[in-house]
A tleap script that builds the chain and sets N, CA, C and O, in Angstrom:
source leaprc.protein.ff14SB
mol = sequence {
  NMET ASP LEU MET PHE ARG ASN ILE GLY LEU
  PHE THR VAL ILE THR THR LEU LEU VAL LEU
  ILE LYS LYS ARG TYR ASP TRP ILE TYR LEU
  GLN GLN GLU GLY SER TYR GLU ASP ASN THR
  VAL TYR LYS ALA ALA ASP LEU PHE ALA ASN
  GLY ALA PRO PRO GLY GLU VAL ARG ALA ILE
  LEU ALA THR SER PHE GLU PHE ASP PRO LYS
  GLY THR GLU GLN ILE LEU ALA ARG ALA LEU
  PRO ARG ARG MET GLU PRO ASP GLY GLY HIE
  ARG ALA PHE ILE GLN ALA VAL ASN GLU VAL
  LEU GLY ASP GLU ILE TYR ARG CSER
}
set mol.1.N position { 20.369 60.050 18.137 }
set mol.1.CA position { 18.931 59.966 18.016 }
set mol.1.C position { 18.541 59.532 16.609 }
set mol.1.O position { 17.642 58.711 16.429 }
set mol.2.N position { 19.243 60.104 15.589 }
set mol.2.CA position { 18.929 59.715 14.220 }
set mol.2.C position { 19.253 58.246 13.977 }
set mol.2.O position { 18.562 57.564 13.220 }
set mol.3.N position { 20.284 57.781 14.612 }
set mol.3.CA position { 20.683 56.385 14.464 }
set mol.3.C position { 19.607 55.449 15.015 }
set mol.3.O position { 19.362 54.380 14.454 }
set mol.4.N position { 18.970 55.850 16.106 }
set mol.4.CA position { 17.921 55.033 16.698 }
set mol.4.C position { 16.721 54.928 15.748 }
set mol.4.O position { 16.187 53.836 15.554 }
set mol.5.N position { 16.295 56.045 15.158 }
set mol.5.CA position { 15.170 56.020 14.223 }
set mol.5.C position { 15.500 55.217 12.970 }
set mol.5.O position { 14.644 54.522 12.422 }
set mol.6.N position { 16.745 55.318 12.526 }
set mol.6.CA position { 17.165 54.545 11.361 }
set mol.6.C position { 17.105 53.048 11.663 }
set mol.6.O position { 16.651 52.260 10.833 }
set mol.7.N position { 17.562 52.663 12.851 }
set mol.7.CA position { 17.536 51.254 13.240 }
set mol.7.C position { 16.104 50.739 13.393 }
set mol.7.O position { 15.795 49.617 12.993 }
set mol.8.N position { 15.237 51.564 13.970 }
set mol.8.CA position { 13.829 51.169 14.111 }
set mol.8.C position { 13.186 51.007 12.733 }
set mol.8.O position { 12.451 50.049 12.498 }
set mol.9.N position { 13.458 51.927 11.839 }
set mol.9.CA position { 12.914 51.832 10.483 }
set mol.9.C position { 13.427 50.609 9.749 }
set mol.9.O position { 12.660 49.909 9.089 }
set mol.10.N position { 14.715 50.350 9.861 }
set mol.10.CA position { 15.308 49.178 9.223 }
set mol.10.C position { 14.714 47.891 9.795 }
set mol.10.O position { 14.402 46.960 9.053 }
set mol.11.N position { 14.561 47.846 11.108 }
set mol.11.CA position { 13.966 46.684 11.762 }
set mol.11.C position { 12.522 46.473 11.293 }
set mol.11.O position { 12.106 45.339 11.056 }
set mol.12.N position { 11.769 47.553 11.161 }
set mol.12.CA position { 10.379 47.466 10.709 }
set mol.12.C position { 10.292 46.947 9.280 }
set mol.12.O position { 9.453 46.099 8.976 }
set mol.13.N position { 11.142 47.446 8.416 }
set mol.13.CA position { 11.138 47.000 7.019 }
set mol.13.C position { 11.505 45.524 6.920 }
set mol.13.O position { 10.853 44.772 6.195 }
set mol.14.N position { 12.527 45.110 7.630 }
set mol.14.CA position { 12.956 43.708 7.587 }
set mol.14.C position { 11.867 42.799 8.153 }
set mol.14.O position { 11.584 41.744 7.587 }
set mol.15.N position { 11.259 43.201 9.260 }
set mol.15.CA position { 10.184 42.402 9.855 }
set mol.15.C position { 9.000 42.285 8.901 }
set mol.15.O position { 8.425 41.206 8.758 }
set mol.16.N position { 8.634 43.373 8.257 }
set mol.16.CA position { 7.530 43.351 7.299 }
set mol.16.C position { 7.834 42.421 6.136 }
set mol.16.O position { 6.973 41.648 5.714 }
set mol.17.N position { 9.049 42.492 5.619 }
set mol.17.CA position { 9.429 41.598 4.522 }
set mol.17.C position { 9.386 40.131 4.944 }
set mol.17.O position { 8.919 39.280 4.188 }
set mol.18.N position { 9.866 39.840 6.132 }
set mol.18.CA position { 9.840 38.457 6.615 }
set mol.18.C position { 8.409 37.945 6.787 }
set mol.18.O position { 8.120 36.791 6.471 }
set mol.19.N position { 7.526 38.790 7.280 }
set mol.19.CA position { 6.124 38.392 7.436 }
set mol.19.C position { 5.491 38.143 6.071 }
set mol.19.O position { 4.760 37.167 5.901 }
set mol.20.N position { 5.757 39.001 5.106 }
set mol.20.CA position { 5.205 38.812 3.761 }
set mol.20.C position { 5.745 37.543 3.105 }
set mol.20.O position { 5.001 36.824 2.440 }
set mol.21.N position { 7.016 37.271 3.288 }
set mol.21.CA position { 7.608 36.049 2.727 }
set mol.21.C position { 6.980 34.819 3.370 }
set mol.21.O position { 6.674 33.846 2.681 }
set mol.22.N position { 6.787 34.855 4.680 }
set mol.22.CA position { 6.169 33.721 5.364 }
set mol.22.C position { 4.739 33.506 4.881 }
set mol.22.O position { 4.325 32.366 4.668 }
set mol.23.N position { 3.985 34.579 4.707 }
set mol.23.CA position { 2.617 34.443 4.207 }
set mol.23.C position { 2.607 33.836 2.811 }
set mol.23.O position { 1.740 33.023 2.492 }
set mol.24.N position { 3.544 34.218 1.998 }
set mol.24.CA position { 3.636 33.666 0.644 }
set mol.24.C position { 3.953 32.169 0.690 }
set mol.24.O position { 3.346 31.386 -0.041 }
set mol.25.N position { 4.890 31.770 1.534 }
set mol.25.CA position { 5.214 30.350 1.680 }
set mol.25.C position { 4.023 29.558 2.227 }
set mol.25.O position { 3.769 28.436 1.787 }
set mol.26.N position { 3.301 30.132 3.176 }
set mol.26.CA position { 2.109 29.462 3.701 }
set mol.26.C position { 1.058 29.287 2.611 }
set mol.26.O position { 0.426 28.234 2.524 }
set mol.27.N position { 0.865 30.303 1.785 }
set mol.27.CA position { -0.103 30.228 0.698 }
set mol.27.C position { 0.294 29.143 -0.301 }
set mol.27.O position { -0.555 28.373 -0.750 }
set mol.28.N position { 1.575 29.077 -0.650 }
set mol.28.CA position { 2.062 28.043 -1.573 }
set mol.28.C position { 1.851 26.661 -0.967 }
set mol.28.O position { 1.429 25.734 -1.659 }
set mol.29.N position { 2.144 26.522 0.316 }
set mol.29.CA position { 1.959 25.232 0.985 }
set mol.29.C position { 0.493 24.801 0.944 }
set mol.29.O position { 0.196 23.639 0.669 }
set mol.30.N position { -0.416 25.725 1.215 }
set mol.30.CA position { -1.835 25.382 1.187 }
set mol.30.C position { -2.295 25.018 -0.220 }
set mol.30.O position { -3.154 24.151 -0.381 }
set mol.31.N position { -1.744 25.661 -1.228 }
set mol.31.CA position { -2.107 25.320 -2.603 }
set mol.31.C position { -1.623 23.925 -2.961 }
set mol.31.O position { -2.321 23.188 -3.657 }
set mol.32.N position { -0.452 23.558 -2.500 }
set mol.32.CA position { 0.097 22.240 -2.797 }
set mol.32.C position { -0.556 21.160 -1.954 }
set mol.32.O position { -0.616 20.000 -2.363 }
set mol.33.N position { -1.035 21.527 -0.799 }
set mol.33.CA position { -1.633 20.549 0.112 }
set mol.33.C position { -2.906 19.954 -0.484 }
set mol.33.O position { -3.233 18.797 -0.221 }
set mol.34.N position { -3.603 20.719 -1.262 }
set mol.34.CA position { -4.804 20.190 -1.882 }
set mol.34.C position { -6.052 20.639 -1.159 }
set mol.34.O position { -6.035 21.546 -0.327 }
set mol.35.N position { -7.112 19.985 -1.501 }
set mol.35.CA position { -8.409 20.331 -0.950 }
set mol.35.C position { -8.623 19.691 0.413 }
set mol.35.O position { -7.884 18.807 0.846 }
set mol.36.N position { -9.634 20.163 1.041 }
set mol.36.CA position { -9.996 19.675 2.356 }
set mol.36.C position { -10.692 18.322 2.233 }
set mol.36.O position { -11.578 18.159 1.395 }
set mol.37.N position { -10.306 17.360 3.049 }
set mol.37.CA position { -10.960 16.056 3.057 }
set mol.37.C position { -12.209 16.124 3.921 }
set mol.37.O position { -12.168 16.579 5.064 }
set mol.38.N position { -13.306 15.669 3.362 }
set mol.38.CA position { -14.574 15.653 4.069 }
set mol.38.C position { -14.788 14.257 4.652 }
set mol.38.O position { -14.797 13.274 3.911 }
set mol.39.N position { -14.958 14.162 5.955 }
set mol.39.CA position { -15.103 12.862 6.608 }
set mol.39.C position { -16.379 12.139 6.207 }
set mol.39.O position { -16.463 10.920 6.360 }
set mol.40.N position { -17.375 12.858 5.697 }
set mol.40.CA position { -18.603 12.184 5.281 }
set mol.40.C position { -18.348 11.260 4.098 }
set mol.40.O position { -19.079 10.287 3.909 }
set mol.41.N position { -17.333 11.545 3.304 }
set mol.41.CA position { -16.999 10.658 2.183 }
set mol.41.C position { -16.523 9.315 2.715 }
set mol.41.O position { -16.916 8.268 2.201 }
set mol.42.N position { -15.687 9.340 3.733 }
set mol.42.CA position { -15.214 8.084 4.320 }
set mol.42.C position { -16.357 7.334 5.010 }
set mol.42.O position { -16.414 6.105 4.971 }
set mol.43.N position { -17.249 8.071 5.629 }
set mol.43.CA position { -18.410 7.443 6.265 }
set mol.43.C position { -19.286 6.776 5.210 }
set mol.43.O position { -19.753 5.654 5.407 }
set mol.44.N position { -19.509 7.462 4.092 }
set mol.44.CA position { -20.303 6.884 3.007 }
set mol.44.C position { -19.602 5.670 2.409 }
set mol.44.O position { -20.260 4.690 2.058 }
set mol.45.N position { -18.286 5.721 2.290 }
set mol.45.CA position { -17.536 4.583 1.748 }
set mol.45.C position { -17.639 3.374 2.670 }
set mol.45.O position { -17.766 2.244 2.200 }
set mol.46.N position { -17.587 3.601 3.967 }
set mol.46.CA position { -17.733 2.497 4.918 }
set mol.46.C position { -19.125 1.880 4.840 }
set mol.46.O position { -19.270 0.657 4.848 }
set mol.47.N position { -20.143 2.728 4.766 }
set mol.47.CA position { -21.503 2.205 4.626 }
set mol.47.C position { -21.659 1.425 3.327 }
set mol.47.O position { -22.272 0.358 3.302 }
set mol.48.N position { -21.107 1.963 2.262 }
set mol.48.CA position { -21.177 1.302 0.958 }
set mol.48.C position { -20.517 -0.070 1.025 }
set mol.48.O position { -21.067 -1.048 0.520 }
set mol.49.N position { -19.351 -0.148 1.639 }
set mol.49.CA position { -18.617 -1.409 1.732 }
set mol.49.C position { -19.325 -2.417 2.633 }
set mol.49.O position { -19.170 -3.625 2.457 }
set mol.50.N position { -20.097 -1.926 3.594 }
set mol.50.CA position { -20.819 -2.820 4.497 }
set mol.50.C position { -22.189 -3.215 3.966 }
set mol.50.O position { -22.956 -3.869 4.674 }
set mol.51.N position { -22.511 -2.834 2.741 }
set mol.51.CA position { -23.736 -3.291 2.094 }
set mol.51.C position { -24.949 -2.413 2.285 }
set mol.51.O position { -26.072 -2.879 2.091 }
set mol.52.N position { -24.768 -1.167 2.654 }
set mol.52.CA position { -25.905 -0.256 2.806 }
set mol.52.C position { -26.540 -0.005 1.443 }
set mol.52.O position { -25.845 -0.008 0.427 }
set mol.53.N position { -27.853 0.213 1.411 }
set mol.53.CA position { -28.502 0.490 0.129 }
set mol.53.C position { -27.997 1.802 -0.483 }
set mol.53.O position { -27.594 2.715 0.237 }
set mol.54.N position { -28.024 1.883 -1.810 }
set mol.54.CA position { -27.521 3.099 -2.476 }
set mol.54.C position { -28.222 4.382 -2.030 }
set mol.54.O position { -27.606 5.447 -2.013 }
set mol.55.N position { -29.482 4.290 -1.675 }
set mol.55.CA position { -30.202 5.478 -1.217 }
set mol.55.C position { -29.615 6.060 0.055 }
set mol.55.O position { -29.555 7.278 0.225 }
set mol.56.N position { -29.184 5.180 0.943 }
set mol.56.CA position { -28.567 5.627 2.195 }
set mol.56.C position { -27.225 6.310 1.924 }
set mol.56.O position { -26.915 7.352 2.502 }
set mol.57.N position { -26.444 5.706 1.042 }
set mol.57.CA position { -25.143 6.281 0.682 }
set mol.57.C position { -25.344 7.615 -0.030 }
set mol.57.O position { -24.604 8.571 0.203 }
set mol.58.N position { -26.341 7.671 -0.891 }
set mol.58.CA position { -26.656 8.899 -1.629 }
set mol.58.C position { -27.039 10.019 -0.658 }
set mol.58.O position { -26.651 11.172 -0.850 }
set mol.59.N position { -27.803 9.675 0.383 }
set mol.59.CA position { -28.225 10.680 1.366 }
set mol.59.C position { -27.027 11.242 2.127 }
set mol.59.O position { -26.982 12.437 2.422 }
set mol.60.N position { -26.066 10.393 2.444 }
set mol.60.CA position { -24.875 10.877 3.155 }
set mol.60.C position { -24.034 11.763 2.242 }
set mol.60.O position { -23.541 12.807 2.668 }
set mol.61.N position { -23.871 11.348 0.987 }
set mol.61.CA position { -23.080 12.165 0.054 }
set mol.61.C position { -23.757 13.503 -0.233 }
set mol.61.O position { -23.086 14.490 -0.538 }
set mol.62.N position { -25.087 13.534 -0.134 }
set mol.62.CA position { -25.812 14.785 -0.382 }
set mol.62.C position { -25.494 15.835 0.681 }
set mol.62.O position { -25.623 17.033 0.432 }
set mol.63.N position { -25.076 15.384 1.868 }
set mol.63.CA position { -24.738 16.347 2.922 }
set mol.63.C position { -23.337 16.919 2.750 }
set mol.63.O position { -22.982 17.897 3.407 }
set mol.64.N position { -22.539 16.319 1.872 }
set mol.64.CA position { -21.179 16.801 1.643 }
set mol.64.C position { -21.211 18.067 0.798 }
set mol.64.O position { -22.045 18.209 -0.096 }
set mol.65.N position { -20.313 18.967 1.085 }
set mol.65.CA position { -20.254 20.226 0.342 }
set mol.65.C position { -19.591 20.072 -1.025 }
set mol.65.O position { -19.607 21.011 -1.821 }
set mol.66.N position { -19.009 18.908 -1.313 }
set mol.66.CA position { -18.232 18.738 -2.535 }
set mol.66.C position { -19.035 18.232 -3.725 }
set mol.66.O position { -18.584 18.348 -4.865 }
set mol.67.N position { -20.212 17.675 -3.480 }
set mol.67.CA position { -20.923 16.995 -4.557 }
set mol.67.C position { -22.294 17.590 -4.793 }
set mol.67.O position { -22.995 17.987 -3.862 }
set mol.68.N position { -22.656 17.639 -6.060 }
set mol.68.CA position { -24.016 17.949 -6.445 }
set mol.68.C position { -24.721 16.609 -6.715 }
set mol.68.O position { -24.061 15.569 -6.697 }
set mol.69.N position { -26.026 16.602 -6.960 }
set mol.69.CA position { -26.721 15.326 -7.200 }
set mol.69.C position { -26.151 14.539 -8.387 }
set mol.69.O position { -26.113 13.309 -8.353 }
set mol.70.N position { -25.718 15.232 -9.415 }
set mol.70.CA position { -25.138 14.547 -10.575 }
set mol.70.C position { -23.837 13.841 -10.189 }
set mol.70.O position { -23.600 12.709 -10.610 }
set mol.71.N position { -23.005 14.491 -9.402 }
set mol.71.CA position { -21.756 13.883 -8.952 }
set mol.71.C position { -22.001 12.668 -8.079 }
set mol.71.O position { -21.279 11.675 -8.170 }
set mol.72.N position { -23.021 12.745 -7.230 }
set mol.72.CA position { -23.372 11.609 -6.379 }
set mol.72.C position { -23.784 10.415 -7.226 }
set mol.72.O position { -23.380 9.284 -6.956 }
set mol.73.N position { -24.583 10.670 -8.244 }
set mol.73.CA position { -25.019 9.579 -9.129 }
set mol.73.C position { -23.837 8.985 -9.895 }
set mol.73.O position { -23.778 7.772 -10.099 }
set mol.74.N position { -22.909 9.821 -10.315 }
set mol.74.CA position { -21.726 9.315 -11.019 }
set mol.74.C position { -20.881 8.429 -10.109 }
set mol.74.O position { -20.362 7.402 -10.546 }
set mol.75.N position { -20.746 8.820 -8.864 }
set mol.75.CA position { -19.968 8.016 -7.913 }
set mol.75.C position { -20.604 6.645 -7.743 }
set mol.75.O position { -19.922 5.623 -7.817 }
set mol.76.N position { -21.904 6.627 -7.515 }
set mol.76.CA position { -22.583 5.347 -7.318 }
set mol.76.C position { -22.557 4.500 -8.585 }
set mol.76.O position { -22.400 3.281 -8.505 }
set mol.77.N position { -22.706 5.118 -9.742 }
set mol.77.CA position { -22.673 4.361 -10.997 }
set mol.77.C position { -21.302 3.731 -11.232 }
set mol.77.O position { -21.217 2.630 -11.777 }
set mol.78.N position { -20.247 4.402 -10.834 }
set mol.78.CA position { -18.897 3.852 -11.025 }
set mol.78.C position { -18.537 2.816 -9.962 }
set mol.78.O position { -17.764 1.897 -10.235 }
set mol.79.N position { -19.082 2.951 -8.768 }
set mol.79.CA position { -18.686 2.065 -7.669 }
set mol.79.C position { -19.563 0.824 -7.537 }
set mol.79.O position { -19.077 -0.219 -7.100 }
set mol.80.N position { -20.837 0.906 -7.900 }
set mol.80.CA position { -21.741 -0.230 -7.703 }
set mol.80.C position { -21.304 -1.507 -8.411 }
set mol.80.O position { -21.432 -2.577 -7.816 }
set mol.81.N position { -20.799 -1.467 -9.637 }
set mol.81.CA position { -20.389 -2.723 -10.279 }
set mol.81.C position { -19.257 -3.448 -9.547 }
set mol.81.O position { -19.088 -4.654 -9.732 }
set mol.82.N position { -18.501 -2.761 -8.743 }
set mol.82.CA position { -17.354 -3.379 -8.059 }
set mol.82.C position { -17.633 -3.623 -6.579 }
set mol.82.O position { -16.712 -3.764 -5.775 }
set mol.83.N position { -18.909 -3.670 -6.237 }
set mol.83.CA position { -19.292 -3.840 -4.839 }
set mol.83.C position { -18.986 -5.239 -4.304 }
set mol.83.O position { -18.842 -5.416 -3.095 }
set mol.84.N position { -18.886 -6.220 -5.175 }
set mol.84.CA position { -18.663 -7.597 -4.737 }
set mol.84.C position { -17.185 -7.938 -4.562 }
set mol.84.O position { -16.850 -9.105 -4.355 }
set mol.85.N position { -16.321 -6.982 -4.637 }
set mol.85.CA position { -14.899 -7.223 -4.410 }
set mol.85.C position { -14.672 -7.564 -2.938 }
set mol.85.O position { -15.533 -7.286 -2.103 }
set mol.86.N position { -13.534 -8.158 -2.610 }
set mol.86.CA position { -13.286 -8.580 -1.218 }
set mol.86.C position { -13.404 -7.453 -0.181 }
set mol.86.O position { -13.787 -7.704 0.961 }
set mol.87.N position { -13.081 -6.234 -0.569 }
set mol.87.CA position { -13.181 -5.125 0.390 }
set mol.87.C position { -14.565 -4.487 0.391 }
set mol.87.O position { -14.765 -3.458 1.037 }
set mol.88.N position { -15.511 -5.069 -0.310 }
set mol.88.CA position { -16.869 -4.544 -0.355 }
set mol.88.C position { -17.025 -3.366 -1.287 }
set mol.88.O position { -18.074 -2.722 -1.296 }
set mol.89.N position { -16.015 -3.072 -2.063 }
set mol.89.CA position { -16.062 -1.948 -2.983 }
set mol.89.C position { -15.586 -0.638 -2.372 }
set mol.89.O position { -15.776 0.429 -2.957 }
set mol.90.N position { -14.970 -0.716 -1.201 }
set mol.90.CA position { -14.492 0.503 -0.528 }
set mol.90.C position { -13.477 1.241 -1.395 }
set mol.90.O position { -13.593 2.449 -1.601 }
set mol.91.N position { -12.492 0.521 -1.897 }
set mol.91.CA position { -11.462 1.143 -2.733 }
set mol.91.C position { -12.078 1.709 -4.019 }
set mol.91.O position { -11.708 2.796 -4.463 }
set mol.92.N position { -13.012 0.972 -4.605 }
set mol.92.CA position { -13.670 1.445 -5.829 }
set mol.92.C position { -14.478 2.709 -5.558 }
set mol.92.O position { -14.527 3.612 -6.393 }
set mol.93.N position { -15.108 2.770 -4.396 }
set mol.93.CA position { -15.887 3.946 -4.031 }
set mol.93.C position { -14.983 5.169 -3.899 }
set mol.93.O position { -15.285 6.233 -4.440 }
set mol.94.N position { -13.881 5.013 -3.182 }
set mol.94.CA position { -12.937 6.130 -3.012 }
set mol.94.C position { -12.351 6.537 -4.361 }
set mol.94.O position { -12.177 7.725 -4.632 }
set mol.95.N position { -12.050 5.562 -5.200 }
set mol.95.CA position { -11.520 5.861 -6.533 }
set mol.95.C position { -12.561 6.615 -7.359 }
set mol.95.O position { -12.217 7.548 -8.084 }
set mol.96.N position { -13.825 6.220 -7.255 }
set mol.96.CA position { -14.891 6.910 -7.986 }
set mol.96.C position { -15.041 8.349 -7.498 }
set mol.96.O position { -15.268 9.256 -8.299 }
set mol.97.N position { -14.918 8.558 -6.200 }
set mol.97.CA position { -14.995 9.918 -5.650 }
set mol.97.C position { -13.870 10.775 -6.218 }
set mol.97.O position { -14.099 11.913 -6.628 }
set mol.98.N position { -12.661 10.233 -6.241 }
set mol.98.CA position { -11.520 10.982 -6.776 }
set mol.98.C position { -11.688 11.272 -8.261 }
set mol.98.O position { -11.305 12.345 -8.728 }
set mol.99.N position { -12.258 10.327 -9.011 }
set mol.99.CA position { -12.480 10.554 -10.443 }
set mol.99.C position { -13.502 11.659 -10.667 }
set mol.99.O position { -13.334 12.492 -11.558 }
set mol.100.N position { -14.554 11.672 -9.867 }
set mol.100.CA position { -15.577 12.713 -10.010 }
set mol.100.C position { -15.001 14.081 -9.646 }
set mol.100.O position { -15.304 15.083 -10.294 }
set mol.101.N position { -14.169 14.113 -8.605 }
set mol.101.CA position { -13.561 15.388 -8.203 }
set mol.101.C position { -12.442 15.818 -9.144 }
set mol.101.O position { -12.109 17.001 -9.211 }
set mol.102.N position { -11.861 14.866 -9.870 }
set mol.102.CA position { -10.792 15.192 -10.805 }
set mol.102.C position { -9.435 15.358 -10.155 }
set mol.102.O position { -8.513 15.892 -10.771 }
set mol.103.N position { -9.301 14.905 -8.914 }
set mol.103.CA position { -8.029 15.030 -8.204 }
set mol.103.C position { -7.937 13.918 -7.173 }
set mol.103.O position { -8.957 13.411 -6.707 }
set mol.104.N position { -6.732 13.543 -6.819 }
set mol.104.CA position { -6.492 12.482 -5.838 }
set mol.104.C position { -6.525 13.098 -4.440 }
set mol.104.O position { -5.481 13.420 -3.872 }
set mol.105.N position { -7.727 13.258 -3.893 }
set mol.105.CA position { -7.893 13.883 -2.586 }
set mol.105.C position { -8.019 12.837 -1.493 }
set mol.105.O position { -7.402 12.952 -0.434 }
set mol.106.N position { -8.821 11.820 -1.758 }
set mol.106.CA position { -9.099 10.793 -0.754 }
set mol.106.C position { -8.256 9.562 -1.023 }
set mol.106.O position { -7.964 9.223 -2.170 }
set mol.107.N position { -7.866 8.890 0.076 }
set mol.107.CA position { -7.052 7.676 -0.032 }
set mol.107.C position { -7.758 6.542 0.676 }
set mol.107.O position { -8.352 6.726 1.739 }
set mol.108.N position { -7.688 5.371 0.075 }
set mol.108.CA position { -8.346 4.217 0.707 }
set mol.108.C position { -7.370 3.415 1.535 }
set mol.108.O position { -7.751 2.411 2.137 }
savepdb mol mol.pdb
quit
């Protein structure tokens, strides 16, 4: 009987340790994965590249949880000069978003 309780206790301790280790690995993975990509940024980049007025692009970026009005203005100020590039400035827009965020989150 004592052997059974010892085995149950040992099994419980090992299972608990494995669960804690897995949670730690999951947390590390999420930290390395980076931030969440917001699809409205890609939608705004597509509109920008297709020649939408800056006010329209600004309105879409305002709905994103990642940017304040100052960040939106910085993105447009950095991307507008490169709007006449062959891709319509799509790559420049995504690059400006990444510069404002300070991390390489979005890819063009």
